[in-house]
PDB file of C-alpha atoms in Angstrom:
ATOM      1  CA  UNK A1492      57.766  56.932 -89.111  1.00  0.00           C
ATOM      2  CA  UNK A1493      60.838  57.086 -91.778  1.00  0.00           C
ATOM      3  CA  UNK A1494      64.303  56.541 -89.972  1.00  0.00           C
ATOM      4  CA  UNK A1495      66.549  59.076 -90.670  1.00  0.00           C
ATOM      5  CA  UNK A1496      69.691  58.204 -92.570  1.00  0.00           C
ATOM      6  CA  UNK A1497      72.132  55.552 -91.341  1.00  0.00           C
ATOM      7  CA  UNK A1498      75.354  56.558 -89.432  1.00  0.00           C
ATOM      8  CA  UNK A1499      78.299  54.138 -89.810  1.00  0.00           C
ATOM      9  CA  UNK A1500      79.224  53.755 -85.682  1.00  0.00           C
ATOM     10  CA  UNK A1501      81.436  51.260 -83.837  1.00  0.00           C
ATOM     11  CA  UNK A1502      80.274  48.469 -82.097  1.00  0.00           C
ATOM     12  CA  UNK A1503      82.607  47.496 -79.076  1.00  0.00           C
ATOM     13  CA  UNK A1504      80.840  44.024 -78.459  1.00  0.00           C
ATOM     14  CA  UNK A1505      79.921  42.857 -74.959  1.00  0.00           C
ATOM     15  CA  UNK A1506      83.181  44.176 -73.294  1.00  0.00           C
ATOM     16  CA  UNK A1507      83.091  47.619 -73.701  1.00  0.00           C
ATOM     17  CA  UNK A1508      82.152  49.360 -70.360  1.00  0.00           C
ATOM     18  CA  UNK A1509      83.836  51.797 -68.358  1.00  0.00           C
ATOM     19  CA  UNK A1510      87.741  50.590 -67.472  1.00  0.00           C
ATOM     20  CA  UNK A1511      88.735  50.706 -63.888  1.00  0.00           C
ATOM     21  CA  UNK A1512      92.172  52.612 -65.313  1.00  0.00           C
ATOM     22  CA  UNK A1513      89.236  55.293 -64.503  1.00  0.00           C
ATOM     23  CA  UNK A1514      88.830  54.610 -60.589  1.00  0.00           C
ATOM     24  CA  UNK A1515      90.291  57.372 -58.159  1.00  0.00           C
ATOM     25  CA  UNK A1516      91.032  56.633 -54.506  1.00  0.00           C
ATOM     26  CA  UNK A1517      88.706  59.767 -52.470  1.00  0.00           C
ATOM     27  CA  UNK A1518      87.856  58.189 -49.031  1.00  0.00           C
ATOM     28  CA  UNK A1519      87.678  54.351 -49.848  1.00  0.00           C
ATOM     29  CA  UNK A1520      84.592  55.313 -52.695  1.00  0.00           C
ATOM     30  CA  UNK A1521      85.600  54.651 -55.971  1.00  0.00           C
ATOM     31  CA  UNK A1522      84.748  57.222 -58.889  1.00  0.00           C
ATOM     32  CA  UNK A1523      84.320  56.729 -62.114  1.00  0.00           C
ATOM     33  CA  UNK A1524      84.538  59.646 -65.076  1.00  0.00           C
ATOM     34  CA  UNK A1525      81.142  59.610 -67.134  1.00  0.00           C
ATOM     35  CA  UNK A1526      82.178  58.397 -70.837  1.00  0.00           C
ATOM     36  CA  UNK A1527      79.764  60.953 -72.372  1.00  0.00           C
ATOM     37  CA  UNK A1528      80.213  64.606 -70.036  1.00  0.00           C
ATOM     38  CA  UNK A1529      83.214  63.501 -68.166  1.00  0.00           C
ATOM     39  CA  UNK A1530      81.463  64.250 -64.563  1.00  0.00           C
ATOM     40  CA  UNK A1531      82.810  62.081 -61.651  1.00  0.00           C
ATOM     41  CA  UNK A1532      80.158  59.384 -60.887  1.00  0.00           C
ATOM     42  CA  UNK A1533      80.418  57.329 -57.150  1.00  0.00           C
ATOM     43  CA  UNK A1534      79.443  53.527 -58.419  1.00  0.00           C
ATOM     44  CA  UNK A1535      80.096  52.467 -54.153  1.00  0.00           C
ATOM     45  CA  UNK A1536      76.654  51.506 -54.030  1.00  0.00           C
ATOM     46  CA  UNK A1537      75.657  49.503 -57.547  1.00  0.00           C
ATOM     47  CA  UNK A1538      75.171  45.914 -56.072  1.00  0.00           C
ATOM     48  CA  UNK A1539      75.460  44.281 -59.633  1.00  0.00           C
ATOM     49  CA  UNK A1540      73.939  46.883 -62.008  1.00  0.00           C
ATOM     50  CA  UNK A1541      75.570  47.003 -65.197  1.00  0.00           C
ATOM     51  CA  UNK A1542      74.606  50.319 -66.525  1.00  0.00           C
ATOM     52  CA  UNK A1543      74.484  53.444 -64.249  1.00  0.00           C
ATOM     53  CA  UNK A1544      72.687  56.343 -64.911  1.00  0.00           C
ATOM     54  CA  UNK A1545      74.877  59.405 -64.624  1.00  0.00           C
ATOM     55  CA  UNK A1546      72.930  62.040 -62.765  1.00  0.00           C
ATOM     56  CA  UNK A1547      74.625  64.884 -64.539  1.00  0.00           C
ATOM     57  CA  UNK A1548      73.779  64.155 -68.436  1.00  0.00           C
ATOM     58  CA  UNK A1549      71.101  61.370 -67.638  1.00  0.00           C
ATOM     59  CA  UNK A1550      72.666  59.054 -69.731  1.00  0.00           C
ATOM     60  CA  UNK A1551      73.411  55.376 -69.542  1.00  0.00           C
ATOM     61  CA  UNK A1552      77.217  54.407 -68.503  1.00  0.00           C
ATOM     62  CA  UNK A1553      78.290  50.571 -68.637  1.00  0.00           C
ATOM     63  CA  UNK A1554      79.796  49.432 -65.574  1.00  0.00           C
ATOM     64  CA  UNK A1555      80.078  45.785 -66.113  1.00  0.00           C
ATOM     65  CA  UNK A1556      80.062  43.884 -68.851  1.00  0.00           C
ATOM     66  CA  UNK A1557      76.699  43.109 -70.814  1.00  0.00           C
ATOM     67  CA  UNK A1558      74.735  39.855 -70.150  1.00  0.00           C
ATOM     68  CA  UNK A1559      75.542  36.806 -72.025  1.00  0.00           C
ATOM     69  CA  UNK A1560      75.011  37.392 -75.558  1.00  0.00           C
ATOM     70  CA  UNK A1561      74.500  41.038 -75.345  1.00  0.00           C
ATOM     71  CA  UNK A1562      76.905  44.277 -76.150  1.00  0.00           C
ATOM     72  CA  UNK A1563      76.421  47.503 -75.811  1.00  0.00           C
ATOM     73  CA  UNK A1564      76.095  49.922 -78.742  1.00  0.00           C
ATOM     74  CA  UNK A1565      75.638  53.968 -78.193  1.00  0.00           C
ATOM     75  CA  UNK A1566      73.946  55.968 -80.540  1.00  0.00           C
ATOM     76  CA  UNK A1567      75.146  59.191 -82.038  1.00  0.00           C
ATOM     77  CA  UNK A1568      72.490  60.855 -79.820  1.00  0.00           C
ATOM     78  CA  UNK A1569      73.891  59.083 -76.836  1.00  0.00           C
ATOM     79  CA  UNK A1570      71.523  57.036 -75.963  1.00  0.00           C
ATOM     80  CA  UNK A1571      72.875  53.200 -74.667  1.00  0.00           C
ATOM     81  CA  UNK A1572      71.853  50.626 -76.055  1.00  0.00           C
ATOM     82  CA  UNK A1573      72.054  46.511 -75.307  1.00  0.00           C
ATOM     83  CA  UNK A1574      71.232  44.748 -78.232  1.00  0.00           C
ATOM     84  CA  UNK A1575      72.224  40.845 -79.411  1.00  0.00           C
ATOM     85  CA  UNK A1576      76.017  40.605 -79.709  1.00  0.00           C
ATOM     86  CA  UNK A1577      75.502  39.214 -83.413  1.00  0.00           C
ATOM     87  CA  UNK A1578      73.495  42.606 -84.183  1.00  0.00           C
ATOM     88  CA  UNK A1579      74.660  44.418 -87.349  1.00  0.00           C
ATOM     89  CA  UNK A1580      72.227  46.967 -87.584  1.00  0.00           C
ATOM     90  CA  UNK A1581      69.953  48.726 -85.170  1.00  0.00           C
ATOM     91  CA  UNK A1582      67.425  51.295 -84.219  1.00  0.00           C
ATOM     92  CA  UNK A1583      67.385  54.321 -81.685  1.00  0.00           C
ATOM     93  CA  UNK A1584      64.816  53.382 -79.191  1.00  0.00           C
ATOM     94  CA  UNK A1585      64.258  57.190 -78.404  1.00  0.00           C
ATOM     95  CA  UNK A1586      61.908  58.962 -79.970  1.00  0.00           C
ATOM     96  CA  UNK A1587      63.407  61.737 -81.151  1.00  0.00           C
ATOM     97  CA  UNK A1588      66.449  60.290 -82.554  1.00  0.00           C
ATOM     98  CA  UNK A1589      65.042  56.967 -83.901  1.00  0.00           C
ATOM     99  CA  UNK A1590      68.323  56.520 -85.910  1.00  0.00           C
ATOM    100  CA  UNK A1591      69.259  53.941 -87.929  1.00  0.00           C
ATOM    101  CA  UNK A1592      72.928  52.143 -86.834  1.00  0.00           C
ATOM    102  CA  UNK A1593      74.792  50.177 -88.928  1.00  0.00           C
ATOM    103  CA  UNK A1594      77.239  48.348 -86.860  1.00  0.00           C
ATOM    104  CA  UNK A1595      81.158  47.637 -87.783  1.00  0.00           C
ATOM    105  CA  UNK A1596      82.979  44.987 -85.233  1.00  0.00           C
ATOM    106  CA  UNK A1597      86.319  46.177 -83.921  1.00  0.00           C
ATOM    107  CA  UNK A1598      89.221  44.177 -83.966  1.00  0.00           C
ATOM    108  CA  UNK A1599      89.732  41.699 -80.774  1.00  0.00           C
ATOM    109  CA  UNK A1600      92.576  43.636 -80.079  1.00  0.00           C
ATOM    110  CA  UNK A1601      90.426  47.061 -79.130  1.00  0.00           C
ATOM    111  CA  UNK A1602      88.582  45.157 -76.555  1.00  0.00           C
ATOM    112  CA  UNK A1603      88.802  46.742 -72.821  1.00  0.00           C
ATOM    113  CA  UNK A1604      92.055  44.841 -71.319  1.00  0.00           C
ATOM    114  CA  UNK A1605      91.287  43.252 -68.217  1.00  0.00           C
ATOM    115  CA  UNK A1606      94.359  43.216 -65.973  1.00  0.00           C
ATOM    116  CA  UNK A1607      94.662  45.269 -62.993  1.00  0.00           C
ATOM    117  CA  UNK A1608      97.550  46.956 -61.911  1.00  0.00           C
ATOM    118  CA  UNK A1609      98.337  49.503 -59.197  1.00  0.00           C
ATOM    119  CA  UNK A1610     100.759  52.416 -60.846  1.00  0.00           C
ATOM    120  CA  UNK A1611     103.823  52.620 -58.980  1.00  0.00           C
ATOM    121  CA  UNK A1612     104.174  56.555 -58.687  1.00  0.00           C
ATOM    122  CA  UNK A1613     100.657  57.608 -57.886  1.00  0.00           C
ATOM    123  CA  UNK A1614      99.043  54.197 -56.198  1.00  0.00           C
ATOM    124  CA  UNK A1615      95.902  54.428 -58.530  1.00  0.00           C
ATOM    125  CA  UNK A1616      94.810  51.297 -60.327  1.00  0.00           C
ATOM    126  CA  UNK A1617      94.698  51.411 -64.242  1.00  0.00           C
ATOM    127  CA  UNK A1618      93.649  48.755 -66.813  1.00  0.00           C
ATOM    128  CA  UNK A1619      96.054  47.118 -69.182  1.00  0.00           C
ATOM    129  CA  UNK A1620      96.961  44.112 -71.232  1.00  0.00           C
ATOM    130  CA  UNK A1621      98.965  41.567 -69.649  1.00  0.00           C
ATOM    131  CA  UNK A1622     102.289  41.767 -71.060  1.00  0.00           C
ATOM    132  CA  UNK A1623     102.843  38.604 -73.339  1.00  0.00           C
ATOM    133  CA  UNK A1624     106.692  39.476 -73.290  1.00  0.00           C
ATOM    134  CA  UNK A1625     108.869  38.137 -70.252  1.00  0.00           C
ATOM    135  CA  UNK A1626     110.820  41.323 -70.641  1.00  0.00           C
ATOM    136  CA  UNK A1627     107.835  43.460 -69.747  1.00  0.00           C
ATOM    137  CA  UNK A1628     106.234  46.298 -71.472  1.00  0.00           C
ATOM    138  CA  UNK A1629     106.143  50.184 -71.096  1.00  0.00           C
ATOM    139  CA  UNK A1630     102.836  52.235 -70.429  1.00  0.00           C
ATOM    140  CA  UNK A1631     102.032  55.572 -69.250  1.00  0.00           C
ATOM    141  CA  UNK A1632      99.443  56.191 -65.965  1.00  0.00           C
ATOM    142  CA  UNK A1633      96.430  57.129 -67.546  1.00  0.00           C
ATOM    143  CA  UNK A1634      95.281  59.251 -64.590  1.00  0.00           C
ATOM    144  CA  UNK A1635      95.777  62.622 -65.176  1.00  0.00           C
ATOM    145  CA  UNK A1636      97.686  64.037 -62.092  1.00  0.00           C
ATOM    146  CA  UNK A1637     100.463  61.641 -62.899  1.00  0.00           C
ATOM    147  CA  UNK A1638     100.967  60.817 -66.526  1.00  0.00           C
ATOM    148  CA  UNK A1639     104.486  58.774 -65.472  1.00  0.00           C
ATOM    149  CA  UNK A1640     105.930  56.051 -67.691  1.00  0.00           C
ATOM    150  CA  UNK A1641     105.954  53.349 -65.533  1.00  0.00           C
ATOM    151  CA  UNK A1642     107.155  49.092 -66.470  1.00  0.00           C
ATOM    152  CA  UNK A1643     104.797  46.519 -66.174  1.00  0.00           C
ATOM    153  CA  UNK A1644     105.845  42.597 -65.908  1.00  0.00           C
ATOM    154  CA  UNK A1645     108.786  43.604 -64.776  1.00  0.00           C
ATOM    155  CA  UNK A1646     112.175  45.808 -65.117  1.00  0.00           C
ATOM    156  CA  UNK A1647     114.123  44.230 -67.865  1.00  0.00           C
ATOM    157  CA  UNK A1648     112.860  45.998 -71.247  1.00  0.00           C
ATOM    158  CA  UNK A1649     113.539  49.098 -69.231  1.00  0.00           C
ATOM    159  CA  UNK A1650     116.611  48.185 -68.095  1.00  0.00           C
ATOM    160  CA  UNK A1651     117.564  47.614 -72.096  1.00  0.00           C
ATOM    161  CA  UNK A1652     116.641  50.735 -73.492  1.00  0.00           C
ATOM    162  CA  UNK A1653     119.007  52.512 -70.446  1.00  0.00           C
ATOM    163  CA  UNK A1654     121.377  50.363 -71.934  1.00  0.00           C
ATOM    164  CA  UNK A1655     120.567  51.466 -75.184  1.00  0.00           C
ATOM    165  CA  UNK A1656     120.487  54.814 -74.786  1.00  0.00           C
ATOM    166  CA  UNK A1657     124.213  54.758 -72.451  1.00  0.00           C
ATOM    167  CA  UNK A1658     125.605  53.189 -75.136  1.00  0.00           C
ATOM    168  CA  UNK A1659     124.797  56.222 -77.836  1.00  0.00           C
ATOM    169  CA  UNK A1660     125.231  58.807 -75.018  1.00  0.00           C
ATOM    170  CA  UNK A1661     128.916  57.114 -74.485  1.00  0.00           C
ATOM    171  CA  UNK A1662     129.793  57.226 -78.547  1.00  0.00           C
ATOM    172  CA  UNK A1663     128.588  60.559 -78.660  1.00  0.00           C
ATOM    173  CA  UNK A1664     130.966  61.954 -75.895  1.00  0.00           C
ATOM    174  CA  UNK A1665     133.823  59.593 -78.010  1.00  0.00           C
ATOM    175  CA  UNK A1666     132.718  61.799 -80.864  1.00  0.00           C
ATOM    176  CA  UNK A1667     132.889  64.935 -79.428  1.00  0.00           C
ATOM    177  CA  UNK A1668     136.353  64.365 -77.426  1.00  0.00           C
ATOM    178  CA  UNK A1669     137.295  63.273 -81.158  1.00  0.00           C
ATOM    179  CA  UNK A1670     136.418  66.557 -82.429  1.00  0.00           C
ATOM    180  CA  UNK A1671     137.663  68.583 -79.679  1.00  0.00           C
ATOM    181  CA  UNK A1672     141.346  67.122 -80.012  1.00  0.00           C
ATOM    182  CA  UNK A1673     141.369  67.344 -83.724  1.00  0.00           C
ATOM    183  CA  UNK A1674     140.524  70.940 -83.557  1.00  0.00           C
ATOM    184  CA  UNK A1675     143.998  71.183 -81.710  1.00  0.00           C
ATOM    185  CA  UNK A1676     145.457  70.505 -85.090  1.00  0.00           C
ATOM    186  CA  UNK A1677     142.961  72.501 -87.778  1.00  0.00           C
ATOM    187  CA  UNK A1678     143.518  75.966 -88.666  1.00  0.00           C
ATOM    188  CA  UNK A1679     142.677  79.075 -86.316  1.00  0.00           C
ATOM    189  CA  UNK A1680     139.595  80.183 -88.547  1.00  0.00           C
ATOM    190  CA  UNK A1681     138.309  76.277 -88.762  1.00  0.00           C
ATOM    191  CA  UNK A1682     138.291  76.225 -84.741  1.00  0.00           C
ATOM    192  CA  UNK A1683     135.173  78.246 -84.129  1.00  0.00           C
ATOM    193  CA  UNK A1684     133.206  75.240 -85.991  1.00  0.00           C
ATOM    194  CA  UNK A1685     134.715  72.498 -84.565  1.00  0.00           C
ATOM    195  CA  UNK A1686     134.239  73.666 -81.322  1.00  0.00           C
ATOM    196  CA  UNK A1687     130.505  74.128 -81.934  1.00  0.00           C
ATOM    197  CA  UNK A1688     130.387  70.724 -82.872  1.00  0.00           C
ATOM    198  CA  UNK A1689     131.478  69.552 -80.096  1.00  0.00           C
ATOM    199  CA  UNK A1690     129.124  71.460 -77.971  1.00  0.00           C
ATOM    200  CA  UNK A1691     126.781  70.059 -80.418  1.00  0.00           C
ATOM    201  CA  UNK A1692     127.430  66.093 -79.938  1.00  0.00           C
ATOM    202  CA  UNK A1693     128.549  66.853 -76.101  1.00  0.00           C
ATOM    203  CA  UNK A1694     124.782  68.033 -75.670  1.00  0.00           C
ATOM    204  CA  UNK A1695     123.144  65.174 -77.534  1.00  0.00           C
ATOM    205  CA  UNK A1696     125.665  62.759 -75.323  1.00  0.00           C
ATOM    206  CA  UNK A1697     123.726  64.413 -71.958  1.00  0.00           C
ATOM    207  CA  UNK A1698     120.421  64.268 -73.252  1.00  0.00           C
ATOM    208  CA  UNK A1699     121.177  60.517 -74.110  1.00  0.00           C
ATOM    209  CA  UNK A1700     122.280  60.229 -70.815  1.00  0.00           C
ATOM    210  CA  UNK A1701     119.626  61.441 -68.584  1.00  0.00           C
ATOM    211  CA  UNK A1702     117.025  59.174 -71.043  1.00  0.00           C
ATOM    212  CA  UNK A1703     119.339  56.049 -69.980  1.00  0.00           C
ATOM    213  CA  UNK A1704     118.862  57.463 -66.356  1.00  0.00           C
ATOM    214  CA  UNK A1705     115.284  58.083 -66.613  1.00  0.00           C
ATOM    215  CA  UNK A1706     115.005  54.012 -67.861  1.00  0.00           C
ATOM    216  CA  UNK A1707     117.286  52.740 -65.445  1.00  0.00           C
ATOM    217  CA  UNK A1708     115.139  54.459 -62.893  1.00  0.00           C
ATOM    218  CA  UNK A1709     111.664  53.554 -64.076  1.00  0.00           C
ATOM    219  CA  UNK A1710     109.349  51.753 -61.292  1.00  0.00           C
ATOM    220  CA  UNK A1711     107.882  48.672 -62.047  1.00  0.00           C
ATOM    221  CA  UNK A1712     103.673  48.745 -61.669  1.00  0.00           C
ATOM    222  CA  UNK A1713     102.487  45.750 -59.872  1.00  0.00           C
ATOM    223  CA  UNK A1714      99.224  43.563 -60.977  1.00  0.00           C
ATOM    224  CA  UNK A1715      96.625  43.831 -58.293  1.00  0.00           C
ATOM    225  CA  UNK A1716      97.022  41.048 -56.172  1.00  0.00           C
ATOM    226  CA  UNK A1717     100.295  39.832 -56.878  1.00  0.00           C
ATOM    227  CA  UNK A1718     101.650  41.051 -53.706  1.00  0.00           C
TER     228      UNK A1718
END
């Protein structure tokens, strides 16, 4: 049988599976969302599998990382597949797709983080890279009902960018006092403009301020087990 044309895919090596930053708390059973029809999928009872079968679309979902010296490769069809982790190219399995794969690496960096933490708004626990900076890093919940910017490895880059951001908020209110005083000496038909402008920088001065607030105010996300 002749293969049908090649498709360039990615291959995500033998650490792409579905991240915990996925798992919602509903009565002590964790959830995960199926990575090809989005369904819900209770993994409470998978011992040690490493692929579950989503009973929705029938298709194969990673759960835990491949076997030594395996990865996991989906088709364009959808179908999973484990293959070698030093595979370039490959071959559907199912018979009516039978496609041939040609197989380009990603970059270490793509790789599914593997740090835990526990968001500090919602209390749902989402997948990210450890922060190599002392100061921390910035990240968003992934979970949908929440969405917050939260700090992770601590408050201090946080804490900088409030900084940051008083600091403009206070030269723009210098600014627009500036231009509402000199507008005390400029001509009656000249006031009308100056006066906008300072409504103008007196605005952008707020709007600065309530970003340093929102900083200042950011929780910090805990890794899992820290406590």
């Amino acid at each position: 049988m002749h293969s049908k044309p090649s498709k360039l895919v990615r291959d995500y090596g033998s650490t792409r599976y579905v991240s915990l930053s996925s798992i919602v708390s509903t009565v002590n059973f964790p959830l995960i969302s199926c990575t090809v029809c989005g369904s819900e999928i209770n993994i409470f009872d998978t011992n040690d599998q490493s692929v579950f079968q989503c009973s929705k679309c029938h298709e194969g979902i990673p759960i835990r990382p491949a076997p030594a010296g395996k990865k996991y490769v989906r088709c364009p069809c959808n179908c999973l597949i484990i293959c070698r982790e030093s595979a370039l190219k490959i071959v559907c399995p199912r018979s009516s797709c039978k496609r041939t794969t040609h197989l380009v690496t990603l970059k270490a960096h793509n790789a599914i983080p593997s740090t835990l933490f526990t968001c500090a708004y919602c209390s749902n626990p989402f997948r990210t890279d450890q922060p190599a900076d002392p100061a921390g890093v910035l990240v968003r919940c992934p979970h949908f009902h929440c969405k917050n910017m939260t700090s992770i490895g601590g408050p201090k880059l946080a804490r900088k960018w409030a900084i940051v951001f008083l600091i403009l908020s206070t030269m723009f209110i210098a600014l627009a006092a500036g231009v509402a005083y000199g507008a005390i000496y400029v001509e009656q038909t000249s006031k009308g403009v100056m006066y906008a402008g300072y409504i103008g920088l007196f605005l952008v001065a707020m709007i600065l301020l309530v970003r340093s607030i929102f900083y200042w105010t950011m929780k910090v996300s805990e890794k899992q087990g820290s406590a």
